[in-house]
mmCIF file of C-alpha atoms in Angstrom:
data_model
loop_
_atom_site.group_PDB
_atom_site.id
_atom_site.type_symbol
_atom_site.label_atom_id
_atom_site.label_comp_id
_atom_site.label_asym_id
_atom_site.label_seq_id
_atom_site.Cartn_x
_atom_site.Cartn_y
_atom_site.Cartn_z
ATOM 1 C CA MET J 15 14.614 173.185 69.109
ATOM 2 C CA LYS J 16 13.140 173.806 72.552
ATOM 3 C CA VAL J 17 14.396 176.646 74.743
ATOM 4 C CA LEU J 18 13.565 178.045 78.167
ATOM 5 C CA VAL J 19 12.889 181.770 78.540
ATOM 6 C CA GLU J 20 13.037 183.610 81.858
ATOM 7 C CA ALA J 21 11.968 187.258 81.880
ATOM 8 C CA ASP J 22 11.543 189.998 84.432
ATOM 9 C CA GLY J 23 10.803 193.701 84.572
ATOM 10 C CA GLY J 24 10.841 196.341 87.253
ATOM 11 C CA SER J 25 10.052 199.965 87.943
ATOM 12 C CA ARG J 26 11.548 202.068 90.714
ATOM 13 C CA GLY J 27 8.496 204.054 91.716
ATOM 14 C CA ASN J 28 5.704 202.380 89.723
ATOM 15 C CA PRO J 29 5.591 204.384 87.594
ATOM 16 C CA GLY J 30 9.238 205.297 87.650
ATOM 17 C CA PRO J 31 12.573 204.523 85.958
ATOM 18 C CA ALA J 32 12.099 201.020 84.562
ATOM 19 C CA GLY J 33 13.936 198.209 82.839
ATOM 20 C CA TYR J 34 13.621 194.582 81.865
ATOM 21 C CA GLY J 35 15.819 191.515 81.537
ATOM 22 C CA CYS J 36 15.465 188.213 79.729
ATOM 23 C CA VAL J 37 17.596 185.098 79.359
ATOM 24 C CA VAL J 38 17.222 182.157 76.991
ATOM 25 C CA TRP J 39 18.454 178.779 78.269
ATOM 26 C CA SER J 40 18.974 175.464 76.558
ATOM 27 C CA ALA J 41 16.234 172.899 77.186
ATOM 28 C CA ASP J 42 18.229 171.323 80.026
ATOM 29 C CA HIS J 43 18.671 174.723 81.727
ATOM 30 C CA GLN J 44 22.458 174.321 81.623
ATOM 31 C CA THR J 45 23.576 176.729 78.890
ATOM 32 C CA VAL J 46 22.754 180.416 78.377
ATOM 33 C CA LEU J 47 22.000 180.886 74.677
ATOM 34 C CA ALA J 48 21.129 184.584 74.786
ATOM 35 C CA GLU J 49 20.441 187.350 77.271
ATOM 36 C CA HIS J 50 19.376 190.958 77.173
ATOM 37 C CA GLY J 51 18.716 193.806 79.583
ATOM 38 C CA THR J 52 17.507 197.315 78.749
ATOM 39 C CA ALA J 53 16.329 200.441 80.542
ATOM 40 C CA ILE J 54 13.050 201.707 79.058
ATOM 41 C CA GLY J 55 12.469 205.087 80.696
ATOM 42 C CA VAL J 56 9.608 205.874 83.050
ATOM 43 C CA THR J 57 6.784 203.350 83.138
ATOM 44 C CA THR J 58 5.081 200.777 85.382
ATOM 45 C CA ASN J 59 6.183 197.369 86.647
ATOM 46 C CA ASN J 60 3.599 195.600 84.495
ATOM 47 C CA VAL J 61 4.715 197.309 81.288
ATOM 48 C CA ALA J 62 8.335 196.394 82.072
ATOM 49 C CA GLU J 63 7.330 192.768 82.727
ATOM 50 C CA TYR J 64 5.592 192.530 79.360
ATOM 51 C CA ARG J 65 8.547 194.167 77.618
ATOM 52 C CA GLY J 66 10.818 191.534 79.164
ATOM 53 C CA LEU J 67 8.578 188.741 77.878
ATOM 54 C CA ILE J 68 8.491 190.228 74.376
ATOM 55 C CA ALA J 69 12.281 190.582 74.322
ATOM 56 C CA GLY J 70 12.689 186.972 75.495
ATOM 57 C CA LEU J 71 10.404 185.675 72.734
ATOM 58 C CA GLU J 72 12.294 187.744 70.152
ATOM 59 C CA GLU J 73 15.610 186.286 71.315
ATOM 60 C CA ALA J 74 14.161 182.751 71.145
ATOM 61 C CA ARG J 75 12.905 183.383 67.626
ATOM 62 C CA ALA J 76 16.292 184.716 66.528
ATOM 63 C CA LEU J 77 17.831 181.455 67.761
ATOM 64 C CA GLY J 78 15.471 179.442 65.556
ATOM 65 C CA ALA J 79 13.562 177.842 68.430
ATOM 66 C CA ASN J 80 10.215 176.228 67.694
ATOM 67 C CA GLU J 81 9.189 175.370 71.274
ATOM 68 C CA VAL J 82 9.423 177.829 74.176
ATOM 69 C CA ALA J 83 8.775 177.367 77.886
ATOM 70 C CA VAL J 84 8.409 180.772 79.578
ATOM 71 C CA SER J 85 8.927 181.269 83.314
ATOM 72 C CA MET J 86 8.183 184.599 85.026
ATOM 73 C CA ASP J 87 7.522 185.825 88.536
ATOM 74 C CA SER J 88 4.761 188.135 87.275
ATOM 75 C CA LYS J 89 1.486 186.412 88.087
ATOM 76 C CA LEU J 90 -0.397 189.020 86.055
ATOM 77 C CA VAL J 91 1.539 188.455 82.830
ATOM 78 C CA VAL J 92 1.444 184.658 83.116
ATOM 79 C CA GLU J 93 -2.299 184.581 83.810
ATOM 80 C CA GLN J 94 -3.099 187.081 81.061
ATOM 81 C CA MET J 95 -0.978 185.271 78.484
ATOM 82 C CA THR J 96 -2.680 181.957 79.273
ATOM 83 C CA GLY J 97 -6.079 183.640 78.942
ATOM 84 C CA ARG J 98 -7.167 182.915 82.500
ATOM 85 C CA TRP J 99 -7.249 186.619 83.399
ATOM 86 C CA LYS J 100 -8.769 189.363 81.258
ATOM 87 C CA VAL J 101 -6.746 192.370 80.146
ATOM 88 C CA LYS J 102 -8.504 195.613 81.030
ATOM 89 C CA HIS J 103 -5.863 198.333 80.698
ATOM 90 C CA PRO J 104 -5.351 199.532 77.064
ATOM 91 C CA ALA J 105 -1.561 199.628 77.398
ATOM 92 C CA MET J 106 -1.538 196.069 78.717
ATOM 93 C CA ALA J 107 -3.871 194.921 75.930
ATOM 94 C CA GLU J 108 -1.536 196.287 73.270
ATOM 95 C CA LEU J 109 1.493 194.598 74.816
ATOM 96 C CA GLN J 110 -0.378 191.320 75.243
ATOM 97 C CA GLN J 111 -1.368 191.393 71.576
ATOM 98 C CA GLN J 112 2.251 191.981 70.599
ATOM 99 C CA ALA J 113 3.415 189.094 72.795
ATOM 100 C CA ARG J 114 0.720 186.792 71.445
ATOM 101 C CA ALA J 115 1.646 187.645 67.859
ATOM 102 C CA LEU J 116 5.242 186.673 68.620
ATOM 103 C CA ALA J 117 4.132 183.508 70.407
ATOM 104 C CA SER J 118 2.066 182.476 67.371
ATOM 105 C CA THR J 119 5.270 182.146 65.310
ATOM 106 C CA PHE J 120 6.365 179.151 67.432
ATOM 107 C CA ASP J 121 4.954 175.627 67.374
ATOM 108 C CA SER J 122 4.215 175.894 71.096
ATOM 109 C CA VAL J 123 4.705 178.327 73.966
ATOM 110 C CA THR J 124 3.931 177.502 77.599
ATOM 111 C CA TYR J 125 3.847 179.861 80.591
ATOM 112 C CA GLN J 126 4.725 179.128 84.214
ATOM 113 C CA TRP J 127 4.778 181.347 87.304
ATOM 114 C CA ILE J 128 7.882 180.967 89.467
ATOM 115 C CA PRO J 129 8.877 182.631 92.766
ATOM 116 C CA ARG J 130 11.105 185.710 92.470
ATOM 117 C CA GLU J 131 14.114 183.885 93.931
ATOM 118 C CA GLN J 132 13.975 181.418 91.019
ATOM 119 C CA ASN J 133 14.017 184.291 88.540
ATOM 120 C CA SER J 134 17.204 185.891 89.826
ATOM 121 C CA TYR J 135 19.097 185.822 86.503
ATOM 122 C CA ALA J 136 16.529 187.919 84.607
ATOM 123 C CA ASP J 137 15.993 190.122 87.679
ATOM 124 C CA ARG J 138 19.731 190.864 87.785
ATOM 125 C CA LEU J 139 19.760 191.861 84.114
ATOM 126 C CA ALA J 140 16.817 194.221 84.628
ATOM 127 C CA ASN J 141 18.410 195.855 87.657
ATOM 128 C CA GLU J 142 21.807 196.195 85.967
ATOM 129 C CA ALA J 143 20.093 197.973 83.070
ATOM 130 C CA MET J 144 18.282 200.362 85.437
ATOM 131 C CA ASP J 145 21.482 200.978 87.412
ATOM 132 C CA ALA J 146 23.392 201.803 84.239
ATOM 133 C CA ALA J 147 20.658 204.179 83.093
ATOM 134 C CA ALA J 148 20.642 205.907 86.495
ATOM 135 C CA ALA J 149 24.407 206.342 86.244
ATOM 136 C CA GLY J 150 24.019 208.075 82.894
ATOM 137 C CA THR J 151 25.276 205.253 80.676
ATOM 138 C CA PRO J 152 24.095 205.807 77.071
ATOM 139 C CA ALA J 153 21.110 203.657 76.142
ATOM 140 C CA ALA J 154 23.002 201.654 73.534
ATOM 141 C CA ALA J 155 25.554 200.600 76.126
ATOM 142 C CA VAL J 156 22.908 199.443 78.590
ATOM 143 C CA ALA J 157 21.964 196.459 76.476
ATOM 144 C CA VAL J 158 23.604 193.250 77.663
ATOM 145 C CA PRO J 159 25.210 191.209 74.866
ATOM 146 C CA PRO J 160 23.299 188.113 73.738
ATOM 147 C CA ALA J 161 26.198 185.852 74.709
ATOM 148 C CA VAL J 162 27.702 187.305 77.853
ATOM 149 C CA TRP J 163 30.999 185.423 77.626
ATOM 150 C CA THR J 164 31.909 187.076 74.306
ATOM 151 C CA GLY J 165 32.175 190.575 75.770
ATOM 152 C CA ASN J 166 30.527 192.089 72.681
ATOM 153 C CA GLN J 167 29.128 195.571 73.229
ATOM 154 C CA GLY J 168 26.404 197.565 71.500
ATOM 155 C CA ALA J 169 23.556 196.583 69.200
ATOM 156 C CA PRO J 170 24.721 194.202 66.444
ATOM 157 C CA THR J 171 23.849 194.274 62.778
ATOM 158 C CA ARG J 172 22.034 190.971 62.358
ATOM 159 C CA MET J 173 22.306 189.252 58.966
ATOM 160 C CA LEU J 174 19.757 186.599 58.038
ATOM 161 C CA LEU J 175 21.616 184.593 55.408
ATOM 162 C CA LEU J 176 19.206 182.859 53.037
ATOM 163 C CA ARG J 177 20.405 180.507 50.302
ATOM 164 C CA HIS J 178 18.435 180.504 47.049
ATOM 165 C CA GLY J 179 16.011 177.735 46.085
ATOM 166 C CA GLN J 180 16.597 174.791 43.776
ATOM 167 C CA THR J 181 17.726 175.085 40.127
ATOM 168 C CA GLU J 182 18.365 172.349 37.581
ATOM 169 C CA PHE J 183 22.114 172.687 38.223
ATOM 170 C CA SER J 184 21.710 172.268 41.977
ATOM 171 C CA ARG J 185 19.320 169.374 41.490
ATOM 172 C CA GLU J 186 21.934 167.628 39.320
ATOM 173 C CA ARG J 187 24.747 168.664 41.707
ATOM 174 C CA ARG J 188 26.650 170.670 39.107
ATOM 175 C CA TYR J 189 28.992 173.578 39.705
ATOM 176 C CA SER J 190 26.754 176.629 39.451
ATOM 177 C CA GLY J 191 28.632 179.898 39.682
ATOM 178 C CA ARG J 192 28.143 182.805 37.291
ATOM 179 C CA GLY J 193 25.669 180.888 35.140
ATOM 180 C CA ASN J 194 22.111 182.100 35.525
ATOM 181 C CA PRO J 195 19.706 179.150 35.761
ATOM 182 C CA GLU J 196 16.237 179.952 37.028
ATOM 183 C CA LEU J 197 14.465 178.342 39.935
ATOM 184 C CA THR J 198 12.707 175.060 39.311
ATOM 185 C CA GLU J 199 9.119 174.596 40.435
ATOM 186 C CA THR J 200 10.509 173.087 43.624
ATOM 187 C CA GLY J 201 12.826 176.066 43.985
ATOM 188 C CA ARG J 202 9.939 178.507 43.700
ATOM 189 C CA SER J 203 8.026 176.548 46.347
ATOM 190 C CA GLN J 204 11.081 176.687 48.599
ATOM 191 C CA ALA J 205 11.362 180.456 48.080
ATOM 192 C CA ASP J 206 7.673 180.918 48.906
ATOM 193 C CA ALA J 207 7.974 178.809 52.065
ATOM 194 C CA ALA J 208 10.984 180.817 53.231
ATOM 195 C CA ALA J 209 9.121 184.042 52.452
ATOM 196 C CA ARG J 210 6.119 183.006 54.550
ATOM 197 C CA TYR J 211 8.362 182.086 57.460
ATOM 198 C CA LEU J 212 10.292 185.361 57.295
ATOM 199 C CA ALA J 213 7.087 187.394 57.080
ATOM 200 C CA GLU J 214 5.761 185.657 60.201
ATOM 201 C CA ARG J 215 9.095 186.181 61.910
ATOM 202 C CA GLY J 216 9.138 189.893 61.041
ATOM 203 C CA GLY J 217 11.640 192.430 62.321
ATOM 204 C CA ILE J 218 13.557 192.664 59.022
ATOM 205 C CA ASP J 219 14.656 196.130 57.926
ATOM 206 C CA ALA J 220 16.124 195.512 54.472
ATOM 207 C CA VAL J 221 16.595 192.838 51.783
ATOM 208 C CA ILE J 222 19.865 192.559 49.837
ATOM 209 C CA SER J 223 20.409 190.036 47.032
ATOM 210 C CA SER J 224 22.958 188.626 44.640
ATOM 211 C CA PRO J 225 22.289 189.791 41.068
ATOM 212 C CA LEU J 226 21.878 186.231 39.792
ATOM 213 C CA ARG J 227 18.323 185.255 38.959
ATOM 214 C CA ARG J 228 18.015 182.299 41.301
ATOM 215 C CA ALA J 229 18.936 184.456 44.307
ATOM 216 C CA TYR J 230 17.043 187.541 43.150
ATOM 217 C CA ASP J 231 13.812 185.585 42.635
ATOM 218 C CA THR J 232 14.193 184.021 46.095
ATOM 219 C CA ALA J 233 14.818 187.468 47.576
ATOM 220 C CA SER J 234 11.868 188.983 45.704
ATOM 221 C CA ALA J 235 9.453 186.446 47.189
ATOM 222 C CA ALA J 236 10.632 187.343 50.685
ATOM 223 C CA ALA J 237 10.658 191.095 50.015
ATOM 224 C CA LYS J 238 7.085 190.976 48.716
ATOM 225 C CA ALA J 239 5.913 189.148 51.830
ATOM 226 C CA LEU J 240 7.772 191.662 54.023
ATOM 227 C CA GLY J 241 6.612 194.748 52.129
ATOM 228 C CA LEU J 242 10.206 195.744 51.279
ATOM 229 C CA ASP J 243 12.265 196.394 48.158
ATOM 230 C CA VAL J 244 15.248 194.322 47.024
ATOM 231 C CA THR J 245 18.673 195.939 46.837
ATOM 232 C CA VAL J 246 21.107 194.134 44.516
ATOM 233 C CA ASP J 247 24.759 193.942 45.513
ATOM 234 C CA ASP J 248 27.226 192.443 43.038
ATOM 235 C CA ASP J 249 29.561 191.328 45.834
ATOM 236 C CA LEU J 250 26.978 188.664 46.791
ATOM 237 C CA ILE J 251 27.409 186.807 43.498
ATOM 238 C CA GLU J 252 28.468 183.162 43.623
ATOM 239 C CA THR J 253 32.051 181.985 43.041
ATOM 240 C CA ASP J 254 33.187 182.083 39.418
ATOM 241 C CA PHE J 255 33.958 178.418 38.715
ATOM 242 C CA GLY J 256 35.312 179.260 35.264
ATOM 243 C CA ALA J 257 35.773 176.216 33.003
ATOM 244 C CA TRP J 258 34.114 173.994 35.619
ATOM 245 C CA GLU J 259 30.775 175.802 35.346
ATOM 246 C CA GLY J 260 28.010 173.278 34.681
ATOM 247 C CA LEU J 261 30.221 170.258 35.376
ATOM 248 C CA THR J 262 29.621 167.714 38.110
ATOM 249 C CA PHE J 263 32.289 167.170 40.760
ATOM 250 C CA ALA J 264 33.436 164.020 38.971
ATOM 251 C CA GLU J 265 33.566 165.738 35.588
ATOM 252 C CA ALA J 266 35.638 168.639 36.928
ATOM 253 C CA ARG J 267 38.029 166.223 38.621
ATOM 254 C CA GLN J 268 38.378 164.240 35.391
ATOM 255 C CA ARG J 269 39.028 167.397 33.366
ATOM 256 C CA ASP J 270 41.714 168.824 35.712
ATOM 257 C CA PRO J 271 42.653 166.063 38.188
ATOM 258 C CA ASP J 272 45.711 167.717 39.740
ATOM 259 C CA LEU J 273 44.301 171.238 39.923
ATOM 260 C CA HIS J 274 40.933 170.088 41.221
ATOM 261 C CA GLY J 275 42.532 168.102 44.039
ATOM 262 C CA HIS J 276 44.795 170.971 45.084
ATOM 263 C CA TRP J 277 41.943 173.491 44.757
ATOM 264 C CA LEU J 278 39.934 171.608 47.372
ATOM 265 C CA ARG J 279 42.782 172.100 49.878
ATOM 266 C CA ASN J 280 44.094 175.533 48.912
ATOM 267 C CA THR J 281 41.711 178.511 48.970
ATOM 268 C CA SER J 282 44.144 180.681 46.988
ATOM 269 C CA LEU J 283 43.907 178.496 43.846
ATOM 270 C CA ARG J 284 41.518 179.350 41.008
ATOM 271 C CA PRO J 285 39.657 177.048 38.624
ATOM 272 C CA PRO J 286 40.639 177.647 34.983
ATOM 273 C CA ALA J 287 39.430 181.195 34.141
ATOM 274 C CA GLY J 288 37.670 181.367 37.529
ATOM 275 C CA GLU J 289 38.194 182.881 40.981
ATOM 276 C CA SER J 290 39.537 181.483 44.222
ATOM 277 C CA PHE J 291 37.761 181.225 47.548
ATOM 278 C CA ASP J 292 40.195 183.874 48.805
ATOM 279 C CA ASP J 293 38.855 186.173 46.075
ATOM 280 C CA VAL J 294 35.331 185.494 47.333
ATOM 281 C CA GLN J 295 36.358 186.266 50.914
ATOM 282 C CA GLU J 296 37.821 189.612 49.863
ATOM 283 C CA ARG J 297 34.531 190.810 48.402
ATOM 284 C CA ILE J 298 32.436 189.355 51.236
ATOM 285 C CA GLN J 299 34.593 191.236 53.736
ATOM 286 C CA ARG J 300 33.970 194.376 51.699
ATOM 287 C CA LEU J 301 30.234 193.639 51.647
ATOM 288 C CA ARG J 302 30.128 192.960 55.396
ATOM 289 C CA SER J 303 31.724 196.313 56.165
ATOM 290 C CA ARG J 304 29.286 198.068 53.854
ATOM 291 C CA ILE J 305 26.200 196.451 55.421
ATOM 292 C CA ILE J 306 27.381 197.204 58.966
ATOM 293 C CA ALA J 307 27.989 200.850 57.998
ATOM 294 C CA GLU J 308 24.648 201.272 56.217
ATOM 295 C CA TYR J 309 22.454 199.262 58.623
ATOM 296 C CA PRO J 310 23.930 199.683 62.128
ATOM 297 C CA GLY J 311 21.878 197.773 64.698
ATOM 298 C CA ASN J 312 19.377 196.607 62.060
ATOM 299 C CA THR J 313 18.324 193.178 60.801
ATOM 300 C CA VAL J 314 19.096 192.578 57.136
ATOM 301 C CA LEU J 315 18.002 189.652 54.970
ATOM 302 C CA VAL J 316 20.936 188.692 52.735
ATOM 303 C CA VAL J 317 20.014 186.314 49.893
ATOM 304 C CA SER J 318 22.939 184.660 48.173
ATOM 305 C CA HIS J 319 24.689 181.396 47.333
ATOM 306 C CA VAL J 320 26.432 178.657 49.227
ATOM 307 C CA THR J 321 30.012 179.991 49.085
ATOM 308 C CA PRO J 322 29.294 183.633 50.006
ATOM 309 C CA ILE J 323 27.084 182.494 52.906
ATOM 310 C CA LYS J 324 29.682 180.034 54.182
ATOM 311 C CA THR J 325 32.272 182.788 53.906
ATOM 312 C CA MET J 326 30.144 185.209 55.941
ATOM 313 C CA LEU J 327 29.693 182.532 58.624
ATOM 314 C CA ARG J 328 33.427 181.858 58.560
ATOM 315 C CA LEU J 329 34.110 185.572 59.143
ATOM 316 C CA ALA J 330 31.635 185.653 62.025
ATOM 317 C CA LEU J 331 33.270 182.603 63.607
ATOM 318 C CA ASP J 332 36.809 183.755 62.815
ATOM 319 C CA ALA J 333 37.345 180.168 61.629
ATOM 320 C CA GLY J 334 39.916 178.520 59.390
ATOM 321 C CA THR J 335 39.474 177.636 55.738
ATOM 322 C CA SER J 336 38.423 174.045 56.437
ATOM 323 C CA ILE J 337 35.008 175.266 57.564
ATOM 324 C CA LEU J 338 34.142 175.975 53.919
ATOM 325 C CA HIS J 339 34.115 172.211 53.271
ATOM 326 C CA ARG J 340 32.673 171.159 56.628
ATOM 327 C CA LEU J 341 29.600 173.395 56.757
ATOM 328 C CA HIS J 342 26.541 171.994 55.016
ATOM 329 C CA LEU J 343 23.943 174.465 53.764
ATOM 330 C CA ASP J 344 20.751 173.154 52.174
ATOM 331 C CA LEU J 345 18.917 174.961 49.418
ATOM 332 C CA ALA J 346 16.662 177.725 50.796
ATOM 333 C CA SER J 347 18.236 177.316 54.247
ATOM 334 C CA LEU J 348 18.562 180.150 56.748
ATOM 335 C CA SER J 349 21.592 181.015 58.873
ATOM 336 C CA ILE J 350 22.107 184.013 61.170
ATOM 337 C CA ALA J 351 25.296 185.952 61.888
ATOM 338 C CA GLU J 352 25.684 189.078 64.010
ATOM 339 C CA PHE J 353 28.388 191.725 63.751
ATOM 340 C CA TYR J 354 28.890 194.207 66.594
ATOM 341 C CA PRO J 355 30.129 197.807 66.400
ATOM 342 C CA ASP J 356 33.102 196.910 68.617
ATOM 343 C CA GLY J 357 34.303 194.365 66.039
ATOM 344 C CA GLY J 358 32.887 191.285 67.776
ATOM 345 C CA SER J 359 30.657 188.763 66.056
ATOM 346 C CA SER J 360 28.595 185.665 66.714
ATOM 347 C CA VAL J 361 26.647 182.993 64.834
ATOM 348 C CA ARG J 362 23.096 182.419 66.048
ATOM 349 C CA LEU J 363 21.840 179.803 63.583
ATOM 350 C CA VAL J 364 23.108 177.538 60.802
ATOM 351 C CA ASN J 365 21.088 175.733 58.115
ATOM 352 C CA GLN J 366 17.525 176.080 59.382
ATOM 353 C CA THR J 367 15.078 174.379 57.009
ATOM 354 C CA SER J 368 12.094 173.506 59.226
ATOM 355 C CA TYR J 369 9.806 175.871 57.296
ATOM 356 C CA LEU J 370 10.309 173.837 54.100
ATOM 357 C CA GLY J 371 8.137 171.014 55.453
#
């Protein structure tokens, strides 16, 4: 996915009270995908410009973009990022290195200088952030929500929702709930590929996993690459499919034709000796509240199974039950949901698999 990033920074005094703004547009420059503005204390214009660029690249990465076209009205930042101008100031060198490290996680990043009047959106965000800081607004409230039309306020808890890699049951398309099959060789390769991608992406504060082996092994690969530990949470376990465990769709339908048909349309029904999708939602709601309380404003990697992940996305979208059957999530795919302290939520990404090759 290609996106356009516009970024700006300013300082009232140089050095003086400073802030930055960034906006991520769709490739056709018609839709705002994310935006952010923050006051950053007393510093120089150039530092604020670099901070705006870094924030814009982080927002693009969170959206799952692989190609980025950056436009800024800072000639210095554009020329230094393209390598045409040398970086002499130590503070600038550190920021440039940070920006380049972020840029290296994309397939391509281009930089273009534009006149200030063409960068009015990012300039407005930067100035609104500085105005709010000058008025004494708390720092957390200065940040502009990623999707301005939602009205969400504050820093969200971002959940990176990673499905486990392949097992023999998933390869044969069998119901795989509380059974504990291990990853196949392909599944381990998928887990390793996801781990490499997440390590390059960075910015992850914690790793939480289902207790089942296929999810835990996928989570462990990522945690090792990130230098983190894995926390196991039983609420992330897959649906209990009861007597249908290990059966194919056709075999389950043949065994219980009436129940199976009604179960597909009614989330309150349970397979024989199993649990309903409503039961799953109850524990995922409990889990969501716990993660938001324990990791406010942080980014958490959540490694689980297809139904819990779909349920978390459904909660973020405030969608009906039909979404459980209409969302497709590949093995080892990544989705992103955000939950805000004011109760708002948004979905940033669904079913990314580009890192699997």
